[in-house]
mmCIF file with all atom_site columns, C-alpha atoms in Angstrom:
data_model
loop_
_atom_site.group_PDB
_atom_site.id
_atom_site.type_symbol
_atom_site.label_atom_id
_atom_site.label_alt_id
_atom_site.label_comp_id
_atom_site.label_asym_id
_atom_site.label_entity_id
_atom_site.label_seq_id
_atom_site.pdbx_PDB_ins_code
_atom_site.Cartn_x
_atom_site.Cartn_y
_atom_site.Cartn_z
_atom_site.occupancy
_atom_site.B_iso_or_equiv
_atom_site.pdbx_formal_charge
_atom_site.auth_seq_id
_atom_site.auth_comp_id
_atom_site.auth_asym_id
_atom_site.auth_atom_id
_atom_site.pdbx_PDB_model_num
ATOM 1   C CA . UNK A 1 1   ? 74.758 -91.599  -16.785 1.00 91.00 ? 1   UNK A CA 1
ATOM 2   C CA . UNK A 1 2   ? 71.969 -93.988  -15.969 1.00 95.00 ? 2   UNK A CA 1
ATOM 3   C CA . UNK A 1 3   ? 72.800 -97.223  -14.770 1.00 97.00 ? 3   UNK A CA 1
ATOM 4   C CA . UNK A 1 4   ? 70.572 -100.513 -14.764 1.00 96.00 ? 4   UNK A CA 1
ATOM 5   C CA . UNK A 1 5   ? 71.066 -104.295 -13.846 1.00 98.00 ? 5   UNK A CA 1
ATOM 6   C CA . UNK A 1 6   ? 68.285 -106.538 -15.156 1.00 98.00 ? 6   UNK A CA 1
ATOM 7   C CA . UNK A 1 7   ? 68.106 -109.570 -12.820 1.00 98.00 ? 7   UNK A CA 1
ATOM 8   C CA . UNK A 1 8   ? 68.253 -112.763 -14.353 1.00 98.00 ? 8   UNK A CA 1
ATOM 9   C CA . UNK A 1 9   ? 64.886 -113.768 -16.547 1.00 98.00 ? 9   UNK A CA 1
ATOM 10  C CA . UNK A 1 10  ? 63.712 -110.222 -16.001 1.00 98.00 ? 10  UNK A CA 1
ATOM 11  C CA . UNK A 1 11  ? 62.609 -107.607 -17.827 1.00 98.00 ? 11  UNK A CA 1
ATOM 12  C CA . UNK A 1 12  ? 62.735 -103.163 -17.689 1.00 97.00 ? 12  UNK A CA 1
ATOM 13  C CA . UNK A 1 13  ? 61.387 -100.645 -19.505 1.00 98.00 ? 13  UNK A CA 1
ATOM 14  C CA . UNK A 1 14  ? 62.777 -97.022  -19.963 1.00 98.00 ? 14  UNK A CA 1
ATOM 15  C CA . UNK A 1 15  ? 62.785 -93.824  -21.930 1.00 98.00 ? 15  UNK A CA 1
ATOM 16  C CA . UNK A 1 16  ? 65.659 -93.475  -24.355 1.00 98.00 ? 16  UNK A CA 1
ATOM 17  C CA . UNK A 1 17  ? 66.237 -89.628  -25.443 1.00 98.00 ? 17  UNK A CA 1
ATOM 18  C CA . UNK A 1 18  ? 67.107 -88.720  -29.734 1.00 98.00 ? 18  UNK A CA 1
ATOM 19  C CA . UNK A 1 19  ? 71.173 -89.541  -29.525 1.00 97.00 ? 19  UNK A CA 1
ATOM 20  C CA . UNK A 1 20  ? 71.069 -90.919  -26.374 1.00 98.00 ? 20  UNK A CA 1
ATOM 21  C CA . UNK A 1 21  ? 73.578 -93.976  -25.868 1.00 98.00 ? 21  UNK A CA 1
ATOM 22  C CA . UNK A 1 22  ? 72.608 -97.281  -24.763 1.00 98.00 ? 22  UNK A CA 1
ATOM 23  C CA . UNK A 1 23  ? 75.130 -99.273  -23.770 1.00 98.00 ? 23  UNK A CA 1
ATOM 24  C CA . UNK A 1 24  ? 73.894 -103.609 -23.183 1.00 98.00 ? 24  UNK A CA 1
ATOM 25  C CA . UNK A 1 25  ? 76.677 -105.011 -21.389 1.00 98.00 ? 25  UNK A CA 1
ATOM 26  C CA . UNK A 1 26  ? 76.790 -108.941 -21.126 1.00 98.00 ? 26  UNK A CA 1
ATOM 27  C CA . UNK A 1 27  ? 77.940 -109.211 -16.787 1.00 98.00 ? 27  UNK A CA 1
ATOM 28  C CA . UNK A 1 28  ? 78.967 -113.051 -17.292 1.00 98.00 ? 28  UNK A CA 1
ATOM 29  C CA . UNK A 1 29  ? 78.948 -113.886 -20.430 1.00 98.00 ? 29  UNK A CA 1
ATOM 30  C CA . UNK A 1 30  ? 76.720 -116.299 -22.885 1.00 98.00 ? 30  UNK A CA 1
ATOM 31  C CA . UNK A 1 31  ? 73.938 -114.302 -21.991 1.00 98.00 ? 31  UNK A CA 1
ATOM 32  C CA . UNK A 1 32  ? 71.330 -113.481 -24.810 1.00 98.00 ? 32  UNK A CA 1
ATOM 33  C CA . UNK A 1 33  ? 69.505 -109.368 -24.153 1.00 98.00 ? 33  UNK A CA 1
ATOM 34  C CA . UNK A 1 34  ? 66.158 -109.023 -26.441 1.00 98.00 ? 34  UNK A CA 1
ATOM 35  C CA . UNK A 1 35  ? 65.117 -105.905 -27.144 1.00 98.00 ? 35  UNK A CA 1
ATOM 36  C CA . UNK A 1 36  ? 62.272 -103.859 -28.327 1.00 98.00 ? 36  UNK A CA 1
ATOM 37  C CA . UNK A 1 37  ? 61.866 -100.062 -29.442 1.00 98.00 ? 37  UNK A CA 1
ATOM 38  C CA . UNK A 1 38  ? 58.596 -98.068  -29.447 1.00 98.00 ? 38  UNK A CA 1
ATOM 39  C CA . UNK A 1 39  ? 58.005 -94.442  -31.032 1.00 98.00 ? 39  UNK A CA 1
ATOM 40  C CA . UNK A 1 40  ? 56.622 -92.889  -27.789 1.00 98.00 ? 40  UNK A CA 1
ATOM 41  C CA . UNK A 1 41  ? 54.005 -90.453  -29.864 1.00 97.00 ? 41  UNK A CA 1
ATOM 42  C CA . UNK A 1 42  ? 52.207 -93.554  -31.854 1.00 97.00 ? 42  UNK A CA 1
ATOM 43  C CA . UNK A 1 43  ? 53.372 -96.939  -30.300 1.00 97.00 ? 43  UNK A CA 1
ATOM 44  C CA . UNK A 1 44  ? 52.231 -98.535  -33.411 1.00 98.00 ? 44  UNK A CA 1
ATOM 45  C CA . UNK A 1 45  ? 55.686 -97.407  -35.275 1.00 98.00 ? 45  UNK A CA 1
ATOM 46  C CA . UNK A 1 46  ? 57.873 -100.047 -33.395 1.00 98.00 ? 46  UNK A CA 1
ATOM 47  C CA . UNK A 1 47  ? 61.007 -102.069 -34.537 1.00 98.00 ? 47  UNK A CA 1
ATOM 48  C CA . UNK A 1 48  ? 60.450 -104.314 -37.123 1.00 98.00 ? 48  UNK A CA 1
ATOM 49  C CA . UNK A 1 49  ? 63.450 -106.586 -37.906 1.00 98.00 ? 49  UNK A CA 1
ATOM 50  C CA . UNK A 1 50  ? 61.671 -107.728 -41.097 1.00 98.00 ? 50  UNK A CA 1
ATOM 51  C CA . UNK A 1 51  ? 62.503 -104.324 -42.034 1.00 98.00 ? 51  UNK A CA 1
ATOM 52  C CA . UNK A 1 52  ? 66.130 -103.822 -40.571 1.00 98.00 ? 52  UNK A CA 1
ATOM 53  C CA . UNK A 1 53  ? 67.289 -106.614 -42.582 1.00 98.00 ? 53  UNK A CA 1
ATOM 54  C CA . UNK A 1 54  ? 65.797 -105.583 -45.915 1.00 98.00 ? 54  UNK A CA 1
ATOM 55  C CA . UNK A 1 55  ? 67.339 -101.881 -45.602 1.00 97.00 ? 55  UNK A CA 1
ATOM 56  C CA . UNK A 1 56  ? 71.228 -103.364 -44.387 1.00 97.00 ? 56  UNK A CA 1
ATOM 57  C CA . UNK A 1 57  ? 70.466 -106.650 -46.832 1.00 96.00 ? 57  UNK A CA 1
ATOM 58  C CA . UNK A 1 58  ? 71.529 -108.644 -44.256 1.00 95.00 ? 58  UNK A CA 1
ATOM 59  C CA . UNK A 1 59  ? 70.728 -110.772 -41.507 1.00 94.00 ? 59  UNK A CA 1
ATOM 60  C CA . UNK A 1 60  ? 73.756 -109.749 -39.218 1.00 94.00 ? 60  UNK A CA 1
ATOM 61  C CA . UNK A 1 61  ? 74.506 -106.434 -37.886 1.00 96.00 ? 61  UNK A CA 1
ATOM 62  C CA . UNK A 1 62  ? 77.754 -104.316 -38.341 1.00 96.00 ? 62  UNK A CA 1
ATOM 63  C CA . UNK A 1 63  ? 78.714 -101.331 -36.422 1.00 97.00 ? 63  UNK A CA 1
ATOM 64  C CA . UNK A 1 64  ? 77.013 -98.487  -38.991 1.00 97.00 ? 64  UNK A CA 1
ATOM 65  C CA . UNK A 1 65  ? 74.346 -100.644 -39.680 1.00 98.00 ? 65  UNK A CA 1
ATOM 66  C CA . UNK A 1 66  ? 70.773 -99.084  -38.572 1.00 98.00 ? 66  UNK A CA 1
ATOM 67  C CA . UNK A 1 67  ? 67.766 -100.543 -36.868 1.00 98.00 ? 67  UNK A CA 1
ATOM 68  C CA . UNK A 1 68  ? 64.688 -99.251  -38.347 1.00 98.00 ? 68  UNK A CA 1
ATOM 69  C CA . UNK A 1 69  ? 60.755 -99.310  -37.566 1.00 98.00 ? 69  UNK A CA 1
ATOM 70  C CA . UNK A 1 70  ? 57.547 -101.099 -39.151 1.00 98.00 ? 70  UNK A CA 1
ATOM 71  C CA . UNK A 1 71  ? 57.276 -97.860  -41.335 1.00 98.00 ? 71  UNK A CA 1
ATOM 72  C CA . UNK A 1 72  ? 60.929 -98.123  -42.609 1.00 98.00 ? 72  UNK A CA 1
ATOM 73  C CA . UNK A 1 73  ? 62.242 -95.510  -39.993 1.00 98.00 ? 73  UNK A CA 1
ATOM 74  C CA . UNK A 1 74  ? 65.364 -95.641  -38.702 1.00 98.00 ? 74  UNK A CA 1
ATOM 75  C CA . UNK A 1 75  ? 65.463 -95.882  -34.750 1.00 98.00 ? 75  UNK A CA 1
ATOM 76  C CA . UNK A 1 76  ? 68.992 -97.173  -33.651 1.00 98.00 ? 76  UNK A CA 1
ATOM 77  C CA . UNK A 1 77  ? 72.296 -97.272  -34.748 1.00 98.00 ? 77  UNK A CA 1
ATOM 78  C CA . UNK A 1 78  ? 75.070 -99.964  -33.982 1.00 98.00 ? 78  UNK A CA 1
ATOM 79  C CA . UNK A 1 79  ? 77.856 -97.633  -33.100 1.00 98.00 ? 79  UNK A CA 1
ATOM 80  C CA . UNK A 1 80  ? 80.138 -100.524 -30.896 1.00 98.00 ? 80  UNK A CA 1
ATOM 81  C CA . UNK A 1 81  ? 79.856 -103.927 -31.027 1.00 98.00 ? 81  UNK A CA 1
ATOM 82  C CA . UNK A 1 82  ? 82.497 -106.313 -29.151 1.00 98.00 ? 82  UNK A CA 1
ATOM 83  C CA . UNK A 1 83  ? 80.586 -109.870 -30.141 1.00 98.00 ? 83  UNK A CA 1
ATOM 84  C CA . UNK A 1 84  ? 79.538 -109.380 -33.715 1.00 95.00 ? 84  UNK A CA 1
ATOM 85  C CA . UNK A 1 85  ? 76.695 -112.456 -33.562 1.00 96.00 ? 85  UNK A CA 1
ATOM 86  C CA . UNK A 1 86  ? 73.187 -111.324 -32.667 1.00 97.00 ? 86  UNK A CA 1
ATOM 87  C CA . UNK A 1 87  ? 70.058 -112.302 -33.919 1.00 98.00 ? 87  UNK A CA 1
ATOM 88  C CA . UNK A 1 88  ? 66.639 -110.859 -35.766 1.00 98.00 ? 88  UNK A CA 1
ATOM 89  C CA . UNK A 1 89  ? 64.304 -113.690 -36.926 1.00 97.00 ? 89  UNK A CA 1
ATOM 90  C CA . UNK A 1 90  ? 63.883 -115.602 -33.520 1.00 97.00 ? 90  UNK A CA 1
ATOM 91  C CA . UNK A 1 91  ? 60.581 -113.945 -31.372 1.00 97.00 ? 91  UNK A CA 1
ATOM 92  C CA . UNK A 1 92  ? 60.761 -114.329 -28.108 1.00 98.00 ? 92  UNK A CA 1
ATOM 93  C CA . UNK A 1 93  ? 60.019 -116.717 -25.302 1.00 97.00 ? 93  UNK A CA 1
ATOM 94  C CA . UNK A 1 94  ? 56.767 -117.235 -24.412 1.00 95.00 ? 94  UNK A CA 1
ATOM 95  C CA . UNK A 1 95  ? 54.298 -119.519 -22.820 1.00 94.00 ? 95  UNK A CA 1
ATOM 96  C CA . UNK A 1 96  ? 53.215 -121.499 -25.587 1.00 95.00 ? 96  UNK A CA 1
ATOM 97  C CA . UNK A 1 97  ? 57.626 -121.793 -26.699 1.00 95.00 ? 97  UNK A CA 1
ATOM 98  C CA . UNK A 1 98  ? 58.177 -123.388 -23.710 1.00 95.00 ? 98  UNK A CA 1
ATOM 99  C CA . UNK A 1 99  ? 55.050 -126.003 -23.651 1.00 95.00 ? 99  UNK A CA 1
ATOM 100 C CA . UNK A 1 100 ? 55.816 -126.626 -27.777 1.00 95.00 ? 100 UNK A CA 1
ATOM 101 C CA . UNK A 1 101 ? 59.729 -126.852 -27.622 1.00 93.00 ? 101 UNK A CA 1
ATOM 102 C CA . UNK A 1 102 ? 60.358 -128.037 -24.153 1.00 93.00 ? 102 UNK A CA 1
ATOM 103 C CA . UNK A 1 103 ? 57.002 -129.841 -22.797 1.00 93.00 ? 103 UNK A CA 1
ATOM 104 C CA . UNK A 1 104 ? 57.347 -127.183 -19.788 1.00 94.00 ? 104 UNK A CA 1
ATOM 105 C CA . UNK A 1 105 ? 53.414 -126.545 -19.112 1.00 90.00 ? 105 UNK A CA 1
ATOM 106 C CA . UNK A 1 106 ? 52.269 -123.655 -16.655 1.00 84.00 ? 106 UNK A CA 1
ATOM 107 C CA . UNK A 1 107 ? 54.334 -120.879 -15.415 1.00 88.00 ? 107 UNK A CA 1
ATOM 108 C CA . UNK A 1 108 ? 57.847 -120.329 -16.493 1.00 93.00 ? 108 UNK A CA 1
ATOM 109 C CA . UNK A 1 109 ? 59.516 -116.974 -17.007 1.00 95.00 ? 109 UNK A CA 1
ATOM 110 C CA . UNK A 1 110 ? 59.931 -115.383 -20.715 1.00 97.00 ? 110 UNK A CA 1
ATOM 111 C CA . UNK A 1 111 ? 60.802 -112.567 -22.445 1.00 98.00 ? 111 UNK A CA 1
ATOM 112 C CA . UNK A 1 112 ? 56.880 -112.267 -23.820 1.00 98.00 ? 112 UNK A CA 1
ATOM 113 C CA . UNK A 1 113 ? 55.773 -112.192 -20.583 1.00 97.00 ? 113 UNK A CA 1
ATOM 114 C CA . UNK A 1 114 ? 58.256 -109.905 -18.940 1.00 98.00 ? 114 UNK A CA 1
ATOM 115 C CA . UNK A 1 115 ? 57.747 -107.239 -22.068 1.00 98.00 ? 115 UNK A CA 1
ATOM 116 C CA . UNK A 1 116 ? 54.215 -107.104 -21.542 1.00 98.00 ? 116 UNK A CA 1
ATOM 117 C CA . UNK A 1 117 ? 54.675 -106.586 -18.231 1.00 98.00 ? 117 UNK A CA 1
ATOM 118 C CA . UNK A 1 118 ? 56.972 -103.686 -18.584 1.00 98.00 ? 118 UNK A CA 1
ATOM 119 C CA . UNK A 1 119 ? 55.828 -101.879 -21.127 1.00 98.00 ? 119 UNK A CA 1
ATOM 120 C CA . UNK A 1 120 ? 52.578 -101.836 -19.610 1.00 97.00 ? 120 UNK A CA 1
ATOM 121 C CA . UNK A 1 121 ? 53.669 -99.204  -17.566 1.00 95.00 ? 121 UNK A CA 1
ATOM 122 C CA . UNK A 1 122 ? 53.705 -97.065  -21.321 1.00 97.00 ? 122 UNK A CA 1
ATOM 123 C CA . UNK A 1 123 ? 50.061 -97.984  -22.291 1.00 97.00 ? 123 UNK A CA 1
ATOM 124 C CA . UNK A 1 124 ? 52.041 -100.530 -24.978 1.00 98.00 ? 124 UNK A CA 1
ATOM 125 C CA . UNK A 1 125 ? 49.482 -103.338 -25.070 1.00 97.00 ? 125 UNK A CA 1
ATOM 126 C CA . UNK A 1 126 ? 50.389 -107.047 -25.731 1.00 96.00 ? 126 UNK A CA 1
ATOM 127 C CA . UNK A 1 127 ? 49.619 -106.847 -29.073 1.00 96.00 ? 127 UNK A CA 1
ATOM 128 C CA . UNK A 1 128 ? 52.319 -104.719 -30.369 1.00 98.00 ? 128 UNK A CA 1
ATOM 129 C CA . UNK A 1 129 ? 55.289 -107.621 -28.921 1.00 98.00 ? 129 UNK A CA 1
ATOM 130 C CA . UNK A 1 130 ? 57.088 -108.535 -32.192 1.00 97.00 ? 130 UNK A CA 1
ATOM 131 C CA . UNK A 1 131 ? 60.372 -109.812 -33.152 1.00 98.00 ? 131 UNK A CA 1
ATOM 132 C CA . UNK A 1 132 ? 63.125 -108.724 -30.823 1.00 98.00 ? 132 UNK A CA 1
ATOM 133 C CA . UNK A 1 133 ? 66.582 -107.512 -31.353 1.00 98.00 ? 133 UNK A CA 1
ATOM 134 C CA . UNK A 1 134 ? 68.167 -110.342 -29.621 1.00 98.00 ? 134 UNK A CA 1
ATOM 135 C CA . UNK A 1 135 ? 71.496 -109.020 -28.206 1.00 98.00 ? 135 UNK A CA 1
ATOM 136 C CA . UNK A 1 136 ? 74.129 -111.850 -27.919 1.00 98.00 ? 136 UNK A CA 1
ATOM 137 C CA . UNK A 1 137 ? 71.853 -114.903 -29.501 1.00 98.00 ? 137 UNK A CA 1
ATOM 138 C CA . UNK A 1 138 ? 74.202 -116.724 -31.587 1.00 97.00 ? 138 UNK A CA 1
ATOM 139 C CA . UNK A 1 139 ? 72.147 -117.701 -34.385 1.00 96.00 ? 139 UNK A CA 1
ATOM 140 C CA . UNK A 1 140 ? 73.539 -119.441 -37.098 1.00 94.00 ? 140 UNK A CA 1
ATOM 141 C CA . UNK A 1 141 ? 72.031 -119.992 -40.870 1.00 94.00 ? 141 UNK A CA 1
ATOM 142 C CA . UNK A 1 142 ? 73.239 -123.351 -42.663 1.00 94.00 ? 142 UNK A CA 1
ATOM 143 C CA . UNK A 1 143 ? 73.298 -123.169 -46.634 1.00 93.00 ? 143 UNK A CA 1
ATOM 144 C CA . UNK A 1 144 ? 70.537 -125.572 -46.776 1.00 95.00 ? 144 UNK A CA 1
ATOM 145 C CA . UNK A 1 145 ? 68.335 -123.091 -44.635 1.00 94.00 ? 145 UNK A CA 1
ATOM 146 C CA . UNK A 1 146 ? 68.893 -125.534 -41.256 1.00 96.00 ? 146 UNK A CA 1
ATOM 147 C CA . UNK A 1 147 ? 69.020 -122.521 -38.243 1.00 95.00 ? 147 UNK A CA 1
ATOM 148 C CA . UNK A 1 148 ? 71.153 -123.372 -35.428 1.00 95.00 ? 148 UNK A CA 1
ATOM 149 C CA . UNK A 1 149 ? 71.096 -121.642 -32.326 1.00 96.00 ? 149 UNK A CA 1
ATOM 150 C CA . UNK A 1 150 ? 74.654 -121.689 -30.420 1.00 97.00 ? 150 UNK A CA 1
ATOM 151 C CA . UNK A 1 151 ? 76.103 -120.677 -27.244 1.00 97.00 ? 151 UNK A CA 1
ATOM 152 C CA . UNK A 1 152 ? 76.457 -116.767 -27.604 1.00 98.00 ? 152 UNK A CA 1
ATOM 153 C CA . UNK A 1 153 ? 79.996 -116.065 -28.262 1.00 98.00 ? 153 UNK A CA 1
ATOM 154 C CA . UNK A 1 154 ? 80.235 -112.856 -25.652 1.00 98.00 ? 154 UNK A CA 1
ATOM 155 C CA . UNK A 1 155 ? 82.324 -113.352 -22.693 1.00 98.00 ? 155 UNK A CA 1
ATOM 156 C CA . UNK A 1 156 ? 81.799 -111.538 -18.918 1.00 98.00 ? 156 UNK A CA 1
ATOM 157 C CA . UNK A 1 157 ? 82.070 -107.824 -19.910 1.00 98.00 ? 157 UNK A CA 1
ATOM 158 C CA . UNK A 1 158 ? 81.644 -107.729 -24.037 1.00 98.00 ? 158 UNK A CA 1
ATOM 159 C CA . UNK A 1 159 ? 79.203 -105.099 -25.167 1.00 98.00 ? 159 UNK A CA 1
ATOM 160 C CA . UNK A 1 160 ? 76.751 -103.635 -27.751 1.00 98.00 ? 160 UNK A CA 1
ATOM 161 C CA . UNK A 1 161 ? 76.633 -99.708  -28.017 1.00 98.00 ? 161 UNK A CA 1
ATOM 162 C CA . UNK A 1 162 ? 73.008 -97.975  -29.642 1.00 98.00 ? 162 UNK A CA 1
ATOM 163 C CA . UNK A 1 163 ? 72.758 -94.755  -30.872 1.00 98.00 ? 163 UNK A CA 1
ATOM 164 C CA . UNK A 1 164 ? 68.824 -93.540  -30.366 1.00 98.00 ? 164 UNK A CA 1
ATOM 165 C CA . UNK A 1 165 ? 68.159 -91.988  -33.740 1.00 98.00 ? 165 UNK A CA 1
ATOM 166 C CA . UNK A 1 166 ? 65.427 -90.132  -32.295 1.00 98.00 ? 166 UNK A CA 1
ATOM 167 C CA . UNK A 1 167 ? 62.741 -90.631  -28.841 1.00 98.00 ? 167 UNK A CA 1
ATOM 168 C CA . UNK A 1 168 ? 62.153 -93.783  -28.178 1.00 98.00 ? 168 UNK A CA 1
ATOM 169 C CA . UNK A 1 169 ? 60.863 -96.234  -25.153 1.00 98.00 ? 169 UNK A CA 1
ATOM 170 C CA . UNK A 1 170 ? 62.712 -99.172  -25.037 1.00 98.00 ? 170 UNK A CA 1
ATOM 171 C CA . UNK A 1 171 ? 62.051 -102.814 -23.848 1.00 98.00 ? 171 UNK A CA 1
ATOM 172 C CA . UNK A 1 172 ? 64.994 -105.244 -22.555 1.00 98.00 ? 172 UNK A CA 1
ATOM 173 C CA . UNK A 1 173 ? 64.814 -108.315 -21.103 1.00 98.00 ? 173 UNK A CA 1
ATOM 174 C CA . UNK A 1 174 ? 67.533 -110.822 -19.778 1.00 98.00 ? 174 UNK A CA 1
ATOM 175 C CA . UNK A 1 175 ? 66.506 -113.807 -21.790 1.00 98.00 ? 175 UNK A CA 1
ATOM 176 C CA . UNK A 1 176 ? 64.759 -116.642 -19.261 1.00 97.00 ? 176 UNK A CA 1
ATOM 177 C CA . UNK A 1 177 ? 65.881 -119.662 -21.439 1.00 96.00 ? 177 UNK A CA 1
ATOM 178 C CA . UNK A 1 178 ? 68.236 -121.793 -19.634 1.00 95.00 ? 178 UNK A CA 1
ATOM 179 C CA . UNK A 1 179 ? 66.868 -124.720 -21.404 1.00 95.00 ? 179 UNK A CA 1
ATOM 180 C CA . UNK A 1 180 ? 69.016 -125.012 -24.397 1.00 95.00 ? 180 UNK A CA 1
ATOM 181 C CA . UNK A 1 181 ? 72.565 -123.278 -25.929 1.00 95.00 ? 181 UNK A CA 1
ATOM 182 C CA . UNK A 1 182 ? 70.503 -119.939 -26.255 1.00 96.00 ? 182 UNK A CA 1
ATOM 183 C CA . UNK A 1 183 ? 71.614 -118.810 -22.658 1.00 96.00 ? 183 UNK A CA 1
ATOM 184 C CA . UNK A 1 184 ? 74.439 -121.517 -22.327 1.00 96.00 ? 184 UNK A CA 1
ATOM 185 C CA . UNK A 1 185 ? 71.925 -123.430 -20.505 1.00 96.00 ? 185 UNK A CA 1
ATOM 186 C CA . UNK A 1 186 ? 71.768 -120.832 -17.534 1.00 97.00 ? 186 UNK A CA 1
ATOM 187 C CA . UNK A 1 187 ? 70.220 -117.443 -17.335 1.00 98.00 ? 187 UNK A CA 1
ATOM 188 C CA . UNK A 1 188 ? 72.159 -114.426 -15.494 1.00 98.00 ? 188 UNK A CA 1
ATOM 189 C CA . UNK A 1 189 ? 71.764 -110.634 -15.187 1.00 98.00 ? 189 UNK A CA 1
ATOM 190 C CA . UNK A 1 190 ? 71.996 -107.742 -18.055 1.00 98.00 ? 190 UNK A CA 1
ATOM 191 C CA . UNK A 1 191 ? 73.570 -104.362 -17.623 1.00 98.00 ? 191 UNK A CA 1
ATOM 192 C CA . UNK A 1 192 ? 73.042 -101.138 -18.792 1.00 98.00 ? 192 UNK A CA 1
ATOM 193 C CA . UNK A 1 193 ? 74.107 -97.753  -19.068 1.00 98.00 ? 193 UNK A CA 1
ATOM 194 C CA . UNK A 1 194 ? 72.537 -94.921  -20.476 1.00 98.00 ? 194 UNK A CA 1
ATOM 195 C CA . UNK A 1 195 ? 74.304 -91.209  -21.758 1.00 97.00 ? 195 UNK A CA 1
ATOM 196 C CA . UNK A 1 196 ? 74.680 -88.154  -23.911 1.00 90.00 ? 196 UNK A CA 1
ATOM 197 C CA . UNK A 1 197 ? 77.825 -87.091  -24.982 1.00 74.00 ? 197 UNK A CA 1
#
C-alpha cells in the first residue's frame, strides 16, 4: 500500500495502475479533495465531468456509478463512498476566482495553480486543467437553478474509494479555499492510500 498526506492547500501527482484502489480520506473533516485523471499514453483523453454526468444522468455520484474521459471512456469507478455529496460543475480555484469572487489580488494558493504545478512533472501542460472531481464539495442545486455551495458534510475520517478502470496519472489537491463554506472556512490536509487487491 502507498500512503500520501497532502498538506493543507497543496497539491500531488501520482501514477494510478488499471484496478488499482484509491482511497481519498477526509483527516478532519469539511475538507473539499479535487481531482483530475489523465490517460498516461495521450494526455489529451482526460476526465471530463461534462461527460460523467451525461453517461450516469446525473449530477451526483453513487457507489457503481463511473467516471469517464473527454472521449466517453470510462476511467474510475465509485466503489465506497461514506459522504454521498461531491461535486462536478465547479472548476477549480484559481488566480483570477480569488481576485473576481473575493477581491484577493496577487498570490494566494489554488487548486489551478497547484495542478499545474504537479502535473508538470508528467509533461501535462496548463492547458489540459478542466473541471475537477471535487471530493467532499457540498454542492447543492435549487429548483430554480440557484447553486449553493455548503459546508461538506464529511466528518474527520469519512472516505471515497476509486476503482482505476485502466492506467491513469492522477491529480489531487487539498482545496486552498478557506474563504467561504467550500472548506468550512479553513483548509486542512488530504489522505491517501493506494492498493491492489
Amino acid at each position: 500500500m502507498r500512503k500520501f498526506i497532502i498538506a493543507p492547500q497543496q497539491g500531488l501527482a501520482f501514477e494510478l495502475r488499471a484496478h488499482e484502489k484509491l482511497k481519498v480520506i477526509d483527516l478532519e473533516g469539511g475538507q473539499v479533495a479535487d481531482l483530475l485523471a489523465f490517460r498516461p499514453e495521450d494526455p489529451r483523453e482526460r476526465l471530463s465531468t461534462g461527460a460523467t454526468i451525461d453517461n450516469n444522468g446525473s449530477l451526483y455520484l453513487r457507489p457503481g456509478d463511473r467516471l469517464y474521459s473527454n472521449r466517453y471512456n470510462p476511467l474510475l469507478q465509485l466503489v465506497e463512498d461514506t459522504v454521498g455529496a461531491h461535486d462536478l460543475i465547479h472548476p477549480p480555484c484559481s488566480p483570477e476566482m480569488y481576485r473576481c469572487q473575493y477581491g484577493i489580488e496577487g498570490d494566494h494558493p489554488s487548486c489551478y495553480g497547484n495542478f499545474a504545478a504537479a502535473l508538470k512533472e508528467y509533461g501535462i501542460p496548463e492547458l489540459l486543467i478542466t473541471t475537477p472531481f471535487n471530493i467532499f464539495m457540498n454542492t447543492r442545486v435549487h429548483a430554480d437553478g440557484r447553486v449553493e455551495v455548503k459546508e461538506p458534510l464529511s466528518g474527520p475520517g469519512d472516505y471515497v474509494v476509486l476503482e482505476a478502470l485502466c492506467d491513469l496519472i492522477v491529480a489531487l489537491t487539498a482545496c486552498s479555499v478557506a474563504e467561504s463554506a467550500c472548506n468550512a472556512y479553513r483548509c486542512t490536509a488530504i489522505g491517501v492510500e493506494i492498493w491492489r487487491l
